[in-house]
PDB file of C-alpha atoms in Angstrom:
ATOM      1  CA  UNK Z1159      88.536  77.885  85.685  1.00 84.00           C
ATOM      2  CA  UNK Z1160      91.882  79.149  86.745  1.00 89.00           C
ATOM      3  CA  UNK Z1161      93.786  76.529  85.215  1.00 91.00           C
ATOM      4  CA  UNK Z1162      91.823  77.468  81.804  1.00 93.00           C
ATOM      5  CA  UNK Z1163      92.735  81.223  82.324  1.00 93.00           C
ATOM      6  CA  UNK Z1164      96.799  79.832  83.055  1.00 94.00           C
ATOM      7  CA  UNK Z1165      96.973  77.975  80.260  1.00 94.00           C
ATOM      8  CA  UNK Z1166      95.260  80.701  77.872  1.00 93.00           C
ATOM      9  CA  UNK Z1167      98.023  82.835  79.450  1.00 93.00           C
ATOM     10  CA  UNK Z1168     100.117  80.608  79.111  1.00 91.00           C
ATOM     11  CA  UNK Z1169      99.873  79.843  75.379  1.00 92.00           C
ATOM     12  CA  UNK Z1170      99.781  83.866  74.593  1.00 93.00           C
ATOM     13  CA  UNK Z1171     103.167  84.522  76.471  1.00 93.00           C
ATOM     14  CA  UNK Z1172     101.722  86.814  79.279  1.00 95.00           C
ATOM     15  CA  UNK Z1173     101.772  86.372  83.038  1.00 96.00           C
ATOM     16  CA  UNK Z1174      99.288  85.068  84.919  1.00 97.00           C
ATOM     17  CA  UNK Z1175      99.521  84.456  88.586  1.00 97.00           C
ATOM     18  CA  UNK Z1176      96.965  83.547  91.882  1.00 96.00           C
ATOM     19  CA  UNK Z1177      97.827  84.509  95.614  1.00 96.00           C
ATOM     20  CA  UNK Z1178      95.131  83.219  98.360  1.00 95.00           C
ATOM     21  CA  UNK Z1179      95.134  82.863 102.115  1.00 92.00           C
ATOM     22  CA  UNK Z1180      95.149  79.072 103.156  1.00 87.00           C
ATOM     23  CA  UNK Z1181      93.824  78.035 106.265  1.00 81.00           C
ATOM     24  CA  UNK Z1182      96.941  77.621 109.001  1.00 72.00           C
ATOM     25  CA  UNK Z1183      97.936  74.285 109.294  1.00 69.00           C
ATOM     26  CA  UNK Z1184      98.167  74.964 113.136  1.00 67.00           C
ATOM     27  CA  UNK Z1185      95.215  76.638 113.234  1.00 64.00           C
ATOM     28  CA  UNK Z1186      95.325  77.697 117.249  1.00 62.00           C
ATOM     29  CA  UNK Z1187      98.353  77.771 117.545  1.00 69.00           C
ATOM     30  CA  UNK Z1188      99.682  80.556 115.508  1.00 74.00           C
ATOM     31  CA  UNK Z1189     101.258  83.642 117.220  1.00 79.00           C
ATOM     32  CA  UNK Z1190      99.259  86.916 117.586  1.00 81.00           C
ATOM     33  CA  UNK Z1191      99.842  89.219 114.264  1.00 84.00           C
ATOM     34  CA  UNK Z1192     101.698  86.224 112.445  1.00 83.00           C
ATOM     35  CA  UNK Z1193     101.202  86.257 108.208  1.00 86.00           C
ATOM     36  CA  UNK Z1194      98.896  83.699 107.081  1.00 87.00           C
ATOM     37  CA  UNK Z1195      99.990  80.897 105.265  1.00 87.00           C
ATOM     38  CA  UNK Z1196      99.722  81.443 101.095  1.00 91.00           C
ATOM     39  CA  UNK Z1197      99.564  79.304  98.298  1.00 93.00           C
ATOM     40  CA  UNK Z1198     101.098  81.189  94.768  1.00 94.00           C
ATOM     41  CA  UNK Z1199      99.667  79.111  91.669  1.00 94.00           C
ATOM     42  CA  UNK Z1200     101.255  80.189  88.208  1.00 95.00           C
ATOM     43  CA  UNK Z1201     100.561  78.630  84.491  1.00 94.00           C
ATOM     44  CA  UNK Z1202     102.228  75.459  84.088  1.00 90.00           C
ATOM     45  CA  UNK Z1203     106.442  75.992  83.606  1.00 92.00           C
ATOM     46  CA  UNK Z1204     105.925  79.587  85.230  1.00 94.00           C
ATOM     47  CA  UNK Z1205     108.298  80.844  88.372  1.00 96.00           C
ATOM     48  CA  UNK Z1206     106.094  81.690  91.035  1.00 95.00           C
ATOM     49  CA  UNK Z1207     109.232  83.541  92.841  1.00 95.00           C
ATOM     50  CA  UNK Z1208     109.263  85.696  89.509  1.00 96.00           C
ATOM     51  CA  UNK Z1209     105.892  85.931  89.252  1.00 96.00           C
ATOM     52  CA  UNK Z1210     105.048  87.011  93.268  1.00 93.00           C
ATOM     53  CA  UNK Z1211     108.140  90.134  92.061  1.00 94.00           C
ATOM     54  CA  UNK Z1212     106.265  91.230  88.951  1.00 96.00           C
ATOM     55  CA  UNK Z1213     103.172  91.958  91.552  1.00 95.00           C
ATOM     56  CA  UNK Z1214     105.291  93.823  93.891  1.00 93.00           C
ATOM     57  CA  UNK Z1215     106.628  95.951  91.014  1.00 95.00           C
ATOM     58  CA  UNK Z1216     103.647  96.366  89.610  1.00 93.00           C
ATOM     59  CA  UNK Z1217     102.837  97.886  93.150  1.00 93.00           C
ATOM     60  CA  UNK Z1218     100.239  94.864  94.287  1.00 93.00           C
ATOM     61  CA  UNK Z1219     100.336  93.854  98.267  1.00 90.00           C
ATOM     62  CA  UNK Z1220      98.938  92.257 100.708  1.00 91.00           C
ATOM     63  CA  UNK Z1221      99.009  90.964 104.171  1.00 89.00           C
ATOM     64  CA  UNK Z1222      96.178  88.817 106.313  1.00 88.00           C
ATOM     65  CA  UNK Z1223      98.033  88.705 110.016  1.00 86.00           C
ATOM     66  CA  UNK Z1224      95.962  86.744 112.734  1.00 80.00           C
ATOM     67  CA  UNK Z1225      94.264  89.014 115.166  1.00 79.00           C
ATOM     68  CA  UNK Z1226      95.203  88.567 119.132  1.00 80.00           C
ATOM     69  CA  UNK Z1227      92.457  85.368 120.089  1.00 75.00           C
ATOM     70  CA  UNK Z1228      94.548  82.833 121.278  1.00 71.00           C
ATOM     71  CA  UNK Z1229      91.791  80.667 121.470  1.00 72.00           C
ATOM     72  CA  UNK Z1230      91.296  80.564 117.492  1.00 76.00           C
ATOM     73  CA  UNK Z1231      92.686  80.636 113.998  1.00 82.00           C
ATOM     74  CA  UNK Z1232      92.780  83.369 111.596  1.00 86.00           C
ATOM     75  CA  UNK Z1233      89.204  83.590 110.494  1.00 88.00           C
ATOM     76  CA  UNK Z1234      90.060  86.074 107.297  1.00 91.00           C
ATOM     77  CA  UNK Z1235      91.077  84.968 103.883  1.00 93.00           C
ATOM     78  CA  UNK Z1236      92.371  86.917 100.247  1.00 96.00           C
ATOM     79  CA  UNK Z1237      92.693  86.048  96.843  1.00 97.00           C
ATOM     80  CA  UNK Z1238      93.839  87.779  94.338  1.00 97.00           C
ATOM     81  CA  UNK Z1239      94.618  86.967  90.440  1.00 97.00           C
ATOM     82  CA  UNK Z1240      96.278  88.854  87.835  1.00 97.00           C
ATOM     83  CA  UNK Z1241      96.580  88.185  84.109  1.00 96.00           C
ATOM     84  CA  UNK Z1242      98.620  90.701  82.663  1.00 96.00           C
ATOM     85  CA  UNK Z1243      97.278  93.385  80.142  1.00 94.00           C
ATOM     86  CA  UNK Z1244      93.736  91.400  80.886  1.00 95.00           C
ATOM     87  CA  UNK Z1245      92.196  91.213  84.671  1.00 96.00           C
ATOM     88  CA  UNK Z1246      92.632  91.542  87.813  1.00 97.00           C
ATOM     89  CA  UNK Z1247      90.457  90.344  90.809  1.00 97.00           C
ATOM     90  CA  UNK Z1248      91.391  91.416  94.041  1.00 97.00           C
ATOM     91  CA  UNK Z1249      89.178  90.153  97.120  1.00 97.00           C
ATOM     92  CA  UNK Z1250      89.048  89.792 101.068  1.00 96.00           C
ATOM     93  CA  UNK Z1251      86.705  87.665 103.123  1.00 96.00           C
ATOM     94  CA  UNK Z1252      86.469  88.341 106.996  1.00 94.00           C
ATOM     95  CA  UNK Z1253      85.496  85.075 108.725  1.00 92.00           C
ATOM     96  CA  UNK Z1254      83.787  85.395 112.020  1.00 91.00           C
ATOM     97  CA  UNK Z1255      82.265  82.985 114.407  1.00 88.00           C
ATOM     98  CA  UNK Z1256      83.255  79.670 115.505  1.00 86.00           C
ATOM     99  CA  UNK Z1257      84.479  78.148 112.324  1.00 86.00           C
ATOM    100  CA  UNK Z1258      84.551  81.393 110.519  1.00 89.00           C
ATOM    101  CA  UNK Z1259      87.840  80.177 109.142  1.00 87.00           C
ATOM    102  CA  UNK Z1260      86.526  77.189 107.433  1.00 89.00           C
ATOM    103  CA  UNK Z1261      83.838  79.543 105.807  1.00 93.00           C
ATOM    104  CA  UNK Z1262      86.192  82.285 104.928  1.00 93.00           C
ATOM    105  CA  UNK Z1263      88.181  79.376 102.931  1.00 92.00           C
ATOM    106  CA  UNK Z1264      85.049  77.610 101.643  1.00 93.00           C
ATOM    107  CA  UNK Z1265      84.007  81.321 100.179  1.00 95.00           C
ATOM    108  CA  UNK Z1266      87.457  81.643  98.918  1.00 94.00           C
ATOM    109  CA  UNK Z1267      87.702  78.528  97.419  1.00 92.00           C
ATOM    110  CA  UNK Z1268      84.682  79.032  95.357  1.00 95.00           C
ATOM    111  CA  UNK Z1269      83.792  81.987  94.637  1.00 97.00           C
ATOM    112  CA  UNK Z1270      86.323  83.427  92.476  1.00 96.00           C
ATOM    113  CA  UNK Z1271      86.065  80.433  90.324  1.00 96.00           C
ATOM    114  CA  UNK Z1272      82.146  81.052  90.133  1.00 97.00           C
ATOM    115  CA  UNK Z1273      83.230  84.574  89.198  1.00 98.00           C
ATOM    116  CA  UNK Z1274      85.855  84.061  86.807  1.00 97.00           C
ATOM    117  CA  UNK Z1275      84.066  81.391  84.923  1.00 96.00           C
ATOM    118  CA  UNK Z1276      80.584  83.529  84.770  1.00 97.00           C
ATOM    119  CA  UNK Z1277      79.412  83.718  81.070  1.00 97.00           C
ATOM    120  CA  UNK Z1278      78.252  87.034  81.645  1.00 97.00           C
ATOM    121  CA  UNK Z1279      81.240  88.130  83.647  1.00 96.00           C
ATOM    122  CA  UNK Z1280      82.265  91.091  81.132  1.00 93.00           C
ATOM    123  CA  UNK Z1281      79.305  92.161  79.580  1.00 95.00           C
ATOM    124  CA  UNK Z1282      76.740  92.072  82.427  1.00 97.00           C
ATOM    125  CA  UNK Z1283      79.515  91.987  85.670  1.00 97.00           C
ATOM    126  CA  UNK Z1284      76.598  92.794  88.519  1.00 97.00           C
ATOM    127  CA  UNK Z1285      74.622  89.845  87.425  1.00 98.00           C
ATOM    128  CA  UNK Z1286      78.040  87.741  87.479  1.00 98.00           C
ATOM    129  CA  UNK Z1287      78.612  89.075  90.677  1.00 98.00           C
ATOM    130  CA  UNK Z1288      74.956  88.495  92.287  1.00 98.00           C
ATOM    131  CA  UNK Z1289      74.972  84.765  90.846  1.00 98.00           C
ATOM    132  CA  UNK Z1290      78.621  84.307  92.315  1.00 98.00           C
ATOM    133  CA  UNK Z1291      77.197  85.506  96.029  1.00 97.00           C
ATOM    134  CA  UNK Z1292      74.257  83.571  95.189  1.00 97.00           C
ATOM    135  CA  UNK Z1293      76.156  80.452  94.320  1.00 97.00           C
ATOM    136  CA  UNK Z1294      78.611  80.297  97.111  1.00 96.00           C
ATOM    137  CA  UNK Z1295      75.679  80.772 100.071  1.00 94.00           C
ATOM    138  CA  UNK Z1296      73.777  77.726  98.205  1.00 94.00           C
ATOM    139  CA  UNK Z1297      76.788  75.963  98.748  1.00 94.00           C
ATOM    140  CA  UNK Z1298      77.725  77.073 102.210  1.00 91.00           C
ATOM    141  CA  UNK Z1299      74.094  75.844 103.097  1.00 90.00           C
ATOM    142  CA  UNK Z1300      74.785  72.489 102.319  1.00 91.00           C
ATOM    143  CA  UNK Z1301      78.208  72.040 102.929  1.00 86.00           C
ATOM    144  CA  UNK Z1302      79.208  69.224 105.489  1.00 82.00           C
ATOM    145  CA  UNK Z1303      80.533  70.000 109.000  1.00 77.00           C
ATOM    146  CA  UNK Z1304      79.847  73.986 108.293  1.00 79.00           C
ATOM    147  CA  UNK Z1305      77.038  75.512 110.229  1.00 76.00           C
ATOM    148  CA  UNK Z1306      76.808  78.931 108.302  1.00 74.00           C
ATOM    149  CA  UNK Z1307      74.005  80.274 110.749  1.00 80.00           C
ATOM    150  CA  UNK Z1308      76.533  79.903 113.798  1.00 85.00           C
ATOM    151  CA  UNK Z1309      79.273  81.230 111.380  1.00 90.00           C
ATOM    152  CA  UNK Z1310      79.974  83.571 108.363  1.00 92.00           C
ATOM    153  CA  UNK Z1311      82.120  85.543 106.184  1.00 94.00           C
ATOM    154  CA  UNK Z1312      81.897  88.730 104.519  1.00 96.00           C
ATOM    155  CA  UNK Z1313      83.109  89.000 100.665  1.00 97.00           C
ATOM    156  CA  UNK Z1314      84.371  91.997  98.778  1.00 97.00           C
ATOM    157  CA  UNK Z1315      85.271  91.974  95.727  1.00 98.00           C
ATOM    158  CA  UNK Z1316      87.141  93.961  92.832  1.00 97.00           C
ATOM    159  CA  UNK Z1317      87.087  92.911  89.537  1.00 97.00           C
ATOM    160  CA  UNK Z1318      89.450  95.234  87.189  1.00 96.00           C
ATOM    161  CA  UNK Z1319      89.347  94.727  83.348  1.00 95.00           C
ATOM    162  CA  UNK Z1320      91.828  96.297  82.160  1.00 88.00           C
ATOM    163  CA  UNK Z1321      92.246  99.675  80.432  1.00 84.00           C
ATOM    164  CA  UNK Z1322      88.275  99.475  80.659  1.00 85.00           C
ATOM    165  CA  UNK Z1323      86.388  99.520  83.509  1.00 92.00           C
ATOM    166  CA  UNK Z1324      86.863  98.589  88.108  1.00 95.00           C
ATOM    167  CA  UNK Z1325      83.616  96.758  89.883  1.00 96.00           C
ATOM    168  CA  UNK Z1326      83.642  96.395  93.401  1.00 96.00           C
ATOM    169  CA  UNK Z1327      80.680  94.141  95.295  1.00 96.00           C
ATOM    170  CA  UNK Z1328      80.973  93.213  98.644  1.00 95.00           C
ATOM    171  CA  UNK Z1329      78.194  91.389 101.226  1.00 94.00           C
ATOM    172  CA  UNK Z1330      78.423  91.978 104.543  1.00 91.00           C
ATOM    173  CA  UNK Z1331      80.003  94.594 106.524  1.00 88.00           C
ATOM    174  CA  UNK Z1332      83.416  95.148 104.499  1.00 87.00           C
ATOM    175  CA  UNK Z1333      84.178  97.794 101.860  1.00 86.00           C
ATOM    176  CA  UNK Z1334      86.402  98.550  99.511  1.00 87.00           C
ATOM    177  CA  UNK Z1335      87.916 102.039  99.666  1.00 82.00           C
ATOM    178  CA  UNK Z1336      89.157 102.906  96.305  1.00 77.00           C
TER     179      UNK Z1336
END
C-alpha cells in the first residue's frame, strides 16, 4: 500500500515520506538509552535526507531509545507516514515479554498497511481501525516462531486527514495525549 500512496505522491508533485523503528541488528547488545535503528522510505527519485528535514520543520519528532535491560532488545517500535496536504499517521507499539520485539515489529510491519489500504479508511475510520487491530492479532496468532500469549504489544494510533478531522485508537495500555 505504501508504495501505491508514494507513487500517487509521487506523480502529483507532493511529498510523501515513512519513518519506522527496525528491530536492532544487535539486538542484546545495544547500549542502555541508545536510538533505535530507522528505516526512511520516500517515493521513488525522492531524497530521504530532504525529506526526514521537511518533518523536522514541519515540527514532527521522534525518538524510541532502549530502556536499561541488558539482557534484551528494544521491545518498542514507531511508524509514522506523512503525505503532504493529505495524511498523516503517527503510531507507537510497546513490545513486552520475551520476544516482545519481534511482535512490536510484526504489528508494525502490518498494521499500518492494513490501515492505510482499508476501503473504509476515510469515511467509516473506527471500523478501519477495529478491522486493522483485528487483522494484525489474526496474524500474530499464526505467525511462525511468535508465541503472542507469552508476548505482546500495545498499538496506538493517530490517523490525521488533513484540514478535516484527528482519530486516535490504541489497544492495550498506551495513550495518546493530544
Amino acid at each position: 500500500m505504501l508504495a501505491q500512496i508514494f507513487e500517487q505522491a509521487r506523480l502529483s508533485g507532493t511529498r510523501a515520506v515513512s519513518v519506522s523503528s527496525v528491530t536492532d541488528p544487535d539486538l542484546k547488545r545495544r547500549a542502555s538509552f541508545s536510538e533505535k535503528a530507522e528505516e526512511v522510505l520516500v517515493p521513488a527519485g525522492s531524497d530521504p535526507v530532504e525529506l526526514r528535514k521537511w518533518l523536522e520543520g514541519l515540527g514532527i519528532g521522534w525518538s524510541c531509545k532502549k530502556g536499561l535491560k541488558p539482557e534484551s532488545p528494544n521491545q518498542d517500535s514507531f511508524s509514522v507516514v506523512i503525505v503532504e496536504n493529505d495524511i498523516a499517521l503517527y503510531c507507537v507499539y510497546d513490545g513486552h515479554g520475551p520476544f516482545g520485539h519481534d511482535v512490536s515489529d510484526l504489528a508494525r510491519e502490518n498494521i499500518v498497511s492494513f490501515f492505510l489500504a482499508h476501503p473504509l479508511r476515510d469515511e467509516d475510520t473506527k471500523a478501519a481501525f477495529e478491522d486493522s487491530f483485528l487483522r494484525t492479532q489474526r496474524l500474530l496468532e499464526t505467525s511462525q516462531g511468535i508465541d503472542p500469549a507469552m508476548s505482546g504489544t500495545t498499538c496506538t494510533m493517530v490517523y490525521h486527514k488533513i484540514r478535516d478531522m484527528l482519530w486516535v485508537a490504541h489497544v492495550g495500555d498506551s495513550r495518546a495525549i493530544l
